[in-house]
PDB file of C-alpha atoms and ligand atoms in Angstrom:
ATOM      1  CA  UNK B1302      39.625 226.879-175.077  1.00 92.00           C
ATOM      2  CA  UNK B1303      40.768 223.708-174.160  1.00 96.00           C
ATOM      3  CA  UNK B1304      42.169 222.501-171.117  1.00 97.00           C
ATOM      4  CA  UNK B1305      43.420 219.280-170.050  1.00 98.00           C
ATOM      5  CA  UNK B1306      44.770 217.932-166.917  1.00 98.00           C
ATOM      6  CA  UNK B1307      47.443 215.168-166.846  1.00 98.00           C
ATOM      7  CA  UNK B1308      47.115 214.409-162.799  1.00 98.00           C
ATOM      8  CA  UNK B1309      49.587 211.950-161.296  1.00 97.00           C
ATOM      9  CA  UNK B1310      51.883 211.599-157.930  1.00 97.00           C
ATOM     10  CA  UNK B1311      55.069 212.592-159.935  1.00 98.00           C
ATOM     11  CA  UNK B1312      56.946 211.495-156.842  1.00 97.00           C
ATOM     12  CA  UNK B1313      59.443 211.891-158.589  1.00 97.00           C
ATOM     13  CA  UNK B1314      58.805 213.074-161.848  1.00 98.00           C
ATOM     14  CA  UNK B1315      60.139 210.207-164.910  1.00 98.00           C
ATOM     15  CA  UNK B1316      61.188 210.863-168.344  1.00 98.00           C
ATOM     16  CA  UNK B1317      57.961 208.883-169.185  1.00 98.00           C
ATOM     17  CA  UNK B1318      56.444 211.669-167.671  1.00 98.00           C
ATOM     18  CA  UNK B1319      58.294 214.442-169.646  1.00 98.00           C
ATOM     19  CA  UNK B1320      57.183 212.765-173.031  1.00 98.00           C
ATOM     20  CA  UNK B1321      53.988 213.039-171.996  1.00 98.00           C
ATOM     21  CA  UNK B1322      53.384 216.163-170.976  1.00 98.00           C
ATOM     22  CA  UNK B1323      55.208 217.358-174.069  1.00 98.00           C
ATOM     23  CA  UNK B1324      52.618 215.082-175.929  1.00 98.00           C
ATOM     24  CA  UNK B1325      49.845 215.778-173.982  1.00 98.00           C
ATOM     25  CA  UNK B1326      50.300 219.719-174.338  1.00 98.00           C
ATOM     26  CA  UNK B1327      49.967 219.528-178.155  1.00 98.00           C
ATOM     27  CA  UNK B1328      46.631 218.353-177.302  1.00 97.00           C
ATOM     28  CA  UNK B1329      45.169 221.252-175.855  1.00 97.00           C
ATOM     29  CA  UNK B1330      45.219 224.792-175.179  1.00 98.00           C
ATOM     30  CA  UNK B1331      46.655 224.662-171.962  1.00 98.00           C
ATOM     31  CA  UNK B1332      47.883 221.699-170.221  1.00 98.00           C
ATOM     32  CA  UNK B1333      47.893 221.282-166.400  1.00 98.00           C
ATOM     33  CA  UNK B1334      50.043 219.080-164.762  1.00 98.00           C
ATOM     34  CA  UNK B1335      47.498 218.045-161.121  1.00 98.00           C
ATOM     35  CA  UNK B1336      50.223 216.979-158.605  1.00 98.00           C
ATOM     36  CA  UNK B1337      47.871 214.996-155.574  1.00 97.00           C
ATOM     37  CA  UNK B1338      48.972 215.733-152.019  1.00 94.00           C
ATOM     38  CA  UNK B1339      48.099 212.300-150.633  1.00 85.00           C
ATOM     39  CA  UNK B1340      48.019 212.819-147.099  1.00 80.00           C
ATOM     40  CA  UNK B1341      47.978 208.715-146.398  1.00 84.00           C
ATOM     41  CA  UNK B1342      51.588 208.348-148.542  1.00 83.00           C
ATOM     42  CA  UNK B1343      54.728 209.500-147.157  1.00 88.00           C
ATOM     43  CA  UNK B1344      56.666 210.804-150.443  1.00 94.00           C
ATOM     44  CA  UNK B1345      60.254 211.840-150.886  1.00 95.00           C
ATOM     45  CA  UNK B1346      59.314 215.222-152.045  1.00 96.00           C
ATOM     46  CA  UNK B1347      56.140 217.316-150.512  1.00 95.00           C
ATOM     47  CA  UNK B1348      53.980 218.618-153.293  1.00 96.00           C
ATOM     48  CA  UNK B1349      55.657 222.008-153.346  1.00 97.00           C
ATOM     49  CA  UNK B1350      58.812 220.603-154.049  1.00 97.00           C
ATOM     50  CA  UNK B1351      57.582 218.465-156.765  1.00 97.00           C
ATOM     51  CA  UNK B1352      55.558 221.834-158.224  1.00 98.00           C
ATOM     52  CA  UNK B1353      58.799 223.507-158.238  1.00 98.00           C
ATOM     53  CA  UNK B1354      60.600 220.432-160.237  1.00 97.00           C
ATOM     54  CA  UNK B1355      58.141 220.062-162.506  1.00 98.00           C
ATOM     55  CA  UNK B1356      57.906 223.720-163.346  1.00 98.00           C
ATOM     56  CA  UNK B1357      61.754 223.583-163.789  1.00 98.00           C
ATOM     57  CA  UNK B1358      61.614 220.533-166.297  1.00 98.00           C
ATOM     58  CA  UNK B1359      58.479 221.893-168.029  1.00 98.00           C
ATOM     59  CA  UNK B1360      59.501 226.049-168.267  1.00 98.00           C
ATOM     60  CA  UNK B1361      60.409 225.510-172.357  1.00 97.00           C
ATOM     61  CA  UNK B1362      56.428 224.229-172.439  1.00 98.00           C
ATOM     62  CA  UNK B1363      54.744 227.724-172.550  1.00 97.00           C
ATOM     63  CA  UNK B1364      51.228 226.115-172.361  1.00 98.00           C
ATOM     64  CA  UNK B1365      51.987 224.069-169.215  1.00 98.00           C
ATOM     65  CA  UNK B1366      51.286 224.875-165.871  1.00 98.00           C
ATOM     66  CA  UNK B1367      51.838 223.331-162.720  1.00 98.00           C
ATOM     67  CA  UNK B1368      48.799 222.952-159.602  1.00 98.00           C
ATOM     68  CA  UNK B1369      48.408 220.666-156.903  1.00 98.00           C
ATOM     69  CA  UNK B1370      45.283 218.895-155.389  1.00 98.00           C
ATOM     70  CA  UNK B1371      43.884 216.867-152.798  1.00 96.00           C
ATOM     71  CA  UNK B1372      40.438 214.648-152.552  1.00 96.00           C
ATOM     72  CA  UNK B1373      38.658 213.450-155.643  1.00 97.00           C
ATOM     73  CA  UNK B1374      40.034 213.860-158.964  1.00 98.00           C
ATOM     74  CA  UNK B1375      36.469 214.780-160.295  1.00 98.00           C
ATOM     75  CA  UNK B1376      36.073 217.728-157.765  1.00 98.00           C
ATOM     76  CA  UNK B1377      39.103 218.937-158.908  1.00 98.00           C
ATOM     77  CA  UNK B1378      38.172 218.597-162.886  1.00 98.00           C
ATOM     78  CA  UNK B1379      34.252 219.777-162.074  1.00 98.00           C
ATOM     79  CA  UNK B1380      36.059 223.035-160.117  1.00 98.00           C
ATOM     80  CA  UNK B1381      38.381 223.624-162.712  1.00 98.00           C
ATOM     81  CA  UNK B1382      36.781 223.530-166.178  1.00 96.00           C
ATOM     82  CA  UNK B1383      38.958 221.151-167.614  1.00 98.00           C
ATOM     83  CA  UNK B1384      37.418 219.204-170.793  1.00 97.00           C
ATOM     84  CA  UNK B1385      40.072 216.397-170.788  1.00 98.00           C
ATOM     85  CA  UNK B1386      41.972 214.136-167.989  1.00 98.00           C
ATOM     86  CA  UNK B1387      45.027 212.694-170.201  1.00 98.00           C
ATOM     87  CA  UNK B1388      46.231 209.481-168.512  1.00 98.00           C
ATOM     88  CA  UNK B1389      49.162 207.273-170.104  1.00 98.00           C
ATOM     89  CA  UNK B1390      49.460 203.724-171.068  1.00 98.00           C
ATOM     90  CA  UNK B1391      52.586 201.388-170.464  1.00 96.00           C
ATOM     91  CA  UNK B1392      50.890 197.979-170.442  1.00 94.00           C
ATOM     92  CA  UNK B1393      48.394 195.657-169.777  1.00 94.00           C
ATOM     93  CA  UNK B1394      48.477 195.856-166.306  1.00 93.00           C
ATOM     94  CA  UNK B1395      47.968 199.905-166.474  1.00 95.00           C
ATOM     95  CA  UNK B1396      44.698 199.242-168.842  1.00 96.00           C
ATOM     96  CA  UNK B1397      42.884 197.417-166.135  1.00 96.00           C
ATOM     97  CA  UNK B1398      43.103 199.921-163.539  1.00 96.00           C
ATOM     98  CA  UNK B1399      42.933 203.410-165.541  1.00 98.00           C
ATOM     99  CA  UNK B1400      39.435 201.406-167.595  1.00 98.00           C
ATOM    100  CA  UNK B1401      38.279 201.402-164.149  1.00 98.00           C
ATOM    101  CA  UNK B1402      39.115 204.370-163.254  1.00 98.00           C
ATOM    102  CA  UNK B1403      38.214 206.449-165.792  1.00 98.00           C
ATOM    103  CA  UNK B1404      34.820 204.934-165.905  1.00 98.00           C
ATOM    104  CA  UNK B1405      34.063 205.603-161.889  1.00 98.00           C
ATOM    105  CA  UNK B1406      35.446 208.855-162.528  1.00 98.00           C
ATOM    106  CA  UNK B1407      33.542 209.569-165.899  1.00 98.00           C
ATOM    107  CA  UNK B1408      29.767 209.249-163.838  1.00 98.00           C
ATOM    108  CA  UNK B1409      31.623 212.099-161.341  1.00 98.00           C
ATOM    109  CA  UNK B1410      32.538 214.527-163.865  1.00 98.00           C
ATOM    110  CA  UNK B1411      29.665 217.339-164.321  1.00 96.00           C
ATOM    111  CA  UNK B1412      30.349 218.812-167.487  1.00 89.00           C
ATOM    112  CA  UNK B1413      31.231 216.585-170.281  1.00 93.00           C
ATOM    113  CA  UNK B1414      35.086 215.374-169.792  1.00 98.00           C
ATOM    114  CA  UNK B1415      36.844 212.747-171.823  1.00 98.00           C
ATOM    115  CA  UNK B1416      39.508 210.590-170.340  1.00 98.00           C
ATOM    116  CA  UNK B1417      42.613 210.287-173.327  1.00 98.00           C
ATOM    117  CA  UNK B1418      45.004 207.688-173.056  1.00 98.00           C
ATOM    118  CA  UNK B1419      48.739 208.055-174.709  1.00 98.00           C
ATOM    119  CA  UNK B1420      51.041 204.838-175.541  1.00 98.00           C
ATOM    120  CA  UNK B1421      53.875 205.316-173.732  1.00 97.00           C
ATOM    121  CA  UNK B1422      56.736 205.877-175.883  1.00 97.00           C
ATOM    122  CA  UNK B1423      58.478 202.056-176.030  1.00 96.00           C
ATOM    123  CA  UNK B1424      61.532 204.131-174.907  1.00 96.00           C
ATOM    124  CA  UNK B1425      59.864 204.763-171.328  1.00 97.00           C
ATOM    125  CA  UNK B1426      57.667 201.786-170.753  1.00 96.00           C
ATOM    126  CA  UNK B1427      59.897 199.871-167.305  1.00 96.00           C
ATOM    127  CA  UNK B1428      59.700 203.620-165.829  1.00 97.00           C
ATOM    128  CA  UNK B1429      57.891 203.843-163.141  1.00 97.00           C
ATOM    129  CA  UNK B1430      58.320 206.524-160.335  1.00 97.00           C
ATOM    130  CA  UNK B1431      58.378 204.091-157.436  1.00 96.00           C
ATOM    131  CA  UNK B1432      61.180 202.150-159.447  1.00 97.00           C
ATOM    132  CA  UNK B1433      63.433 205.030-159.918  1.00 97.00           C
ATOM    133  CA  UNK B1434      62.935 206.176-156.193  1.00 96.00           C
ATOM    134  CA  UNK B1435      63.433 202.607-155.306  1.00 96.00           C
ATOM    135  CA  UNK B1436      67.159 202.072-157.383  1.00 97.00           C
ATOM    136  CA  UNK B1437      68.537 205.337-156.414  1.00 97.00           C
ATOM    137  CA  UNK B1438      67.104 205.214-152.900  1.00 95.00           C
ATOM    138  CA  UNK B1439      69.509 201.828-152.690  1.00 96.00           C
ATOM    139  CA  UNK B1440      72.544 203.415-154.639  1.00 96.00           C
ATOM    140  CA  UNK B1441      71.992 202.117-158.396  1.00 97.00           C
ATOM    141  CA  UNK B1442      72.031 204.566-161.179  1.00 97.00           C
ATOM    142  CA  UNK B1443      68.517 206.598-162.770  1.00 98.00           C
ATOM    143  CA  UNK B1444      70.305 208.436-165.487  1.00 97.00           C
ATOM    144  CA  UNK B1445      68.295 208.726-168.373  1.00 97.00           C
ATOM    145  CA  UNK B1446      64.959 207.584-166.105  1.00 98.00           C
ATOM    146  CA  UNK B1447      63.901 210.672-164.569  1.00 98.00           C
ATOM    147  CA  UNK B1448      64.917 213.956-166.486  1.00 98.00           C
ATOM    148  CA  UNK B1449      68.305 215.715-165.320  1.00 97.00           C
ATOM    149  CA  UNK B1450      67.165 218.392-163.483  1.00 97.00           C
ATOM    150  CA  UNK B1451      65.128 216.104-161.412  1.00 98.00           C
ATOM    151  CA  UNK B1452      68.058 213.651-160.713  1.00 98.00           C
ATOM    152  CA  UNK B1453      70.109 216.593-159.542  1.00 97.00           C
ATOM    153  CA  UNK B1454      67.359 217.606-156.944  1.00 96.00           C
ATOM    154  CA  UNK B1455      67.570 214.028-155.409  1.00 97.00           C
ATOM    155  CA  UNK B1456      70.760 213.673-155.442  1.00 96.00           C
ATOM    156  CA  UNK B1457      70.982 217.146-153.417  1.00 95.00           C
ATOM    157  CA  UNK B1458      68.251 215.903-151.048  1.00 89.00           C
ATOM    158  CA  UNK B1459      69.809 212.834-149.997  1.00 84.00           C
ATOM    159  CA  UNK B1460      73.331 214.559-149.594  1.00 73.00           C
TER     160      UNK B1460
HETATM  161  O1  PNS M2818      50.697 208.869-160.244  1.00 74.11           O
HETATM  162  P1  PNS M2818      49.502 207.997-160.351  1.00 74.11           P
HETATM  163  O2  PNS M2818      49.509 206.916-159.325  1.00 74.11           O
HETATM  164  O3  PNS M2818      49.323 207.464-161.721  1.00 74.11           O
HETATM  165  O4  PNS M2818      48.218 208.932-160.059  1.00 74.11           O
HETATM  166  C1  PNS M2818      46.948 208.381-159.842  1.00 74.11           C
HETATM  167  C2  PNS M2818      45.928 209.480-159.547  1.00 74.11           C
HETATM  168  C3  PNS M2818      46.494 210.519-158.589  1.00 74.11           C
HETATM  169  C4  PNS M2818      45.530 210.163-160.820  1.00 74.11           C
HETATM  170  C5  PNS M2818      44.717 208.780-158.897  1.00 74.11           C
HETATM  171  O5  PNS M2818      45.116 208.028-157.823  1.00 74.11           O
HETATM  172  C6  PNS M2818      43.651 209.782-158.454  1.00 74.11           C
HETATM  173  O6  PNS M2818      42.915 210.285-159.253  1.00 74.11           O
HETATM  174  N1  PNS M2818      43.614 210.070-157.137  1.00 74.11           N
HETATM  175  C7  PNS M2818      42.671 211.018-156.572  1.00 74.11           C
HETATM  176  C8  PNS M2818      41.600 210.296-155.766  1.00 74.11           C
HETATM  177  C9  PNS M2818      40.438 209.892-156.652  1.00 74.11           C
HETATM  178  O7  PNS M2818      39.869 210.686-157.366  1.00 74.11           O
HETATM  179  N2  PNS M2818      40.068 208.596-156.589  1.00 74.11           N
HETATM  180  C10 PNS M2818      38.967 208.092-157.371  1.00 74.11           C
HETATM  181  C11 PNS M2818      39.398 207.549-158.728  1.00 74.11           C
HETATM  182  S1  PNS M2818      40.044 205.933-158.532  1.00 74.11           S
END
């Protein structure tokens, strides 16, 4: 069986996200989607809230489930079992970083554990999390950037 973890912040979840998770869960057996509690950031949502969001989005994805973690992102692979860490690609600027980090990461795994990188669809490329956060956090609209169900959740927080 294979398992794959697609770990991020999610804070909040985008549509880039959605696409790949969808993606990402064709790629495996079952997909987890590793929400890290970073106890140095101060997030809009705590991890359980973002769990719950996610779960929402991604219930119509029966090989999906949702976890969170804190520390290393090895412990939590070595721990877990997983055979694949699926990261996605938007641009140049995300290469740099996840090259680095998957290979620091890669002499931490145990067991033998690929990291997979996905294009982002073209569609979803500008998304970023701490974009959407930062136009709706300053009134300006983030239809169509984060996924419906996660739009109505902020816009009930910040009521
Ligand atoms: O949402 P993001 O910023 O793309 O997520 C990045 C994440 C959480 C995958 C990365 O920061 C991470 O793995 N954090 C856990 C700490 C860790 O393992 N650091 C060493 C690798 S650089």
């Amino acid at each position: 069986m294979t398992r794959g973890l697609y770990a991020g912040s999610f804070d909040p979840m985008t549509c880039g996200h959605e696409d790949m998770i969808v993606r990402a869960a064709n790629l495996c057996d079952e997909l987890v989607v590793g929400i890290i509690e970073n106890p140095s950031k101060k997030p809009m949502f705590t991890a359980d809230e973002r769990k719950v969001m996610i779960e929402k989005v991604c219930s119509g994805i029966p090989n999906v489930k949702v976890d969170c973690f804190s520390g290393l992102l090895a412990d939590y692979v070595n721990e877990n079992g997983f055979s694949m860490v699926i990261r996605g690609l938007r641009s140049n600027t995300d290469f740099e970083y996840e090259l680095s980090m998957a290979q620091i990461n890669a002499r931490l795994y145990r067991d033998n554990v690929e990291t997979v990188f996905l294009m982002t669809d073209p569609h979803y490329s500008f998304i970023s999390s701490s974009m959407a956060k930062e136009v709706f956090t300053l009134g300006g609209s983030i239809e169509g950037l984060v996924p419906d169900e996660i739009l109505k959740t902020m816009k009930n927080k910040c009521r």
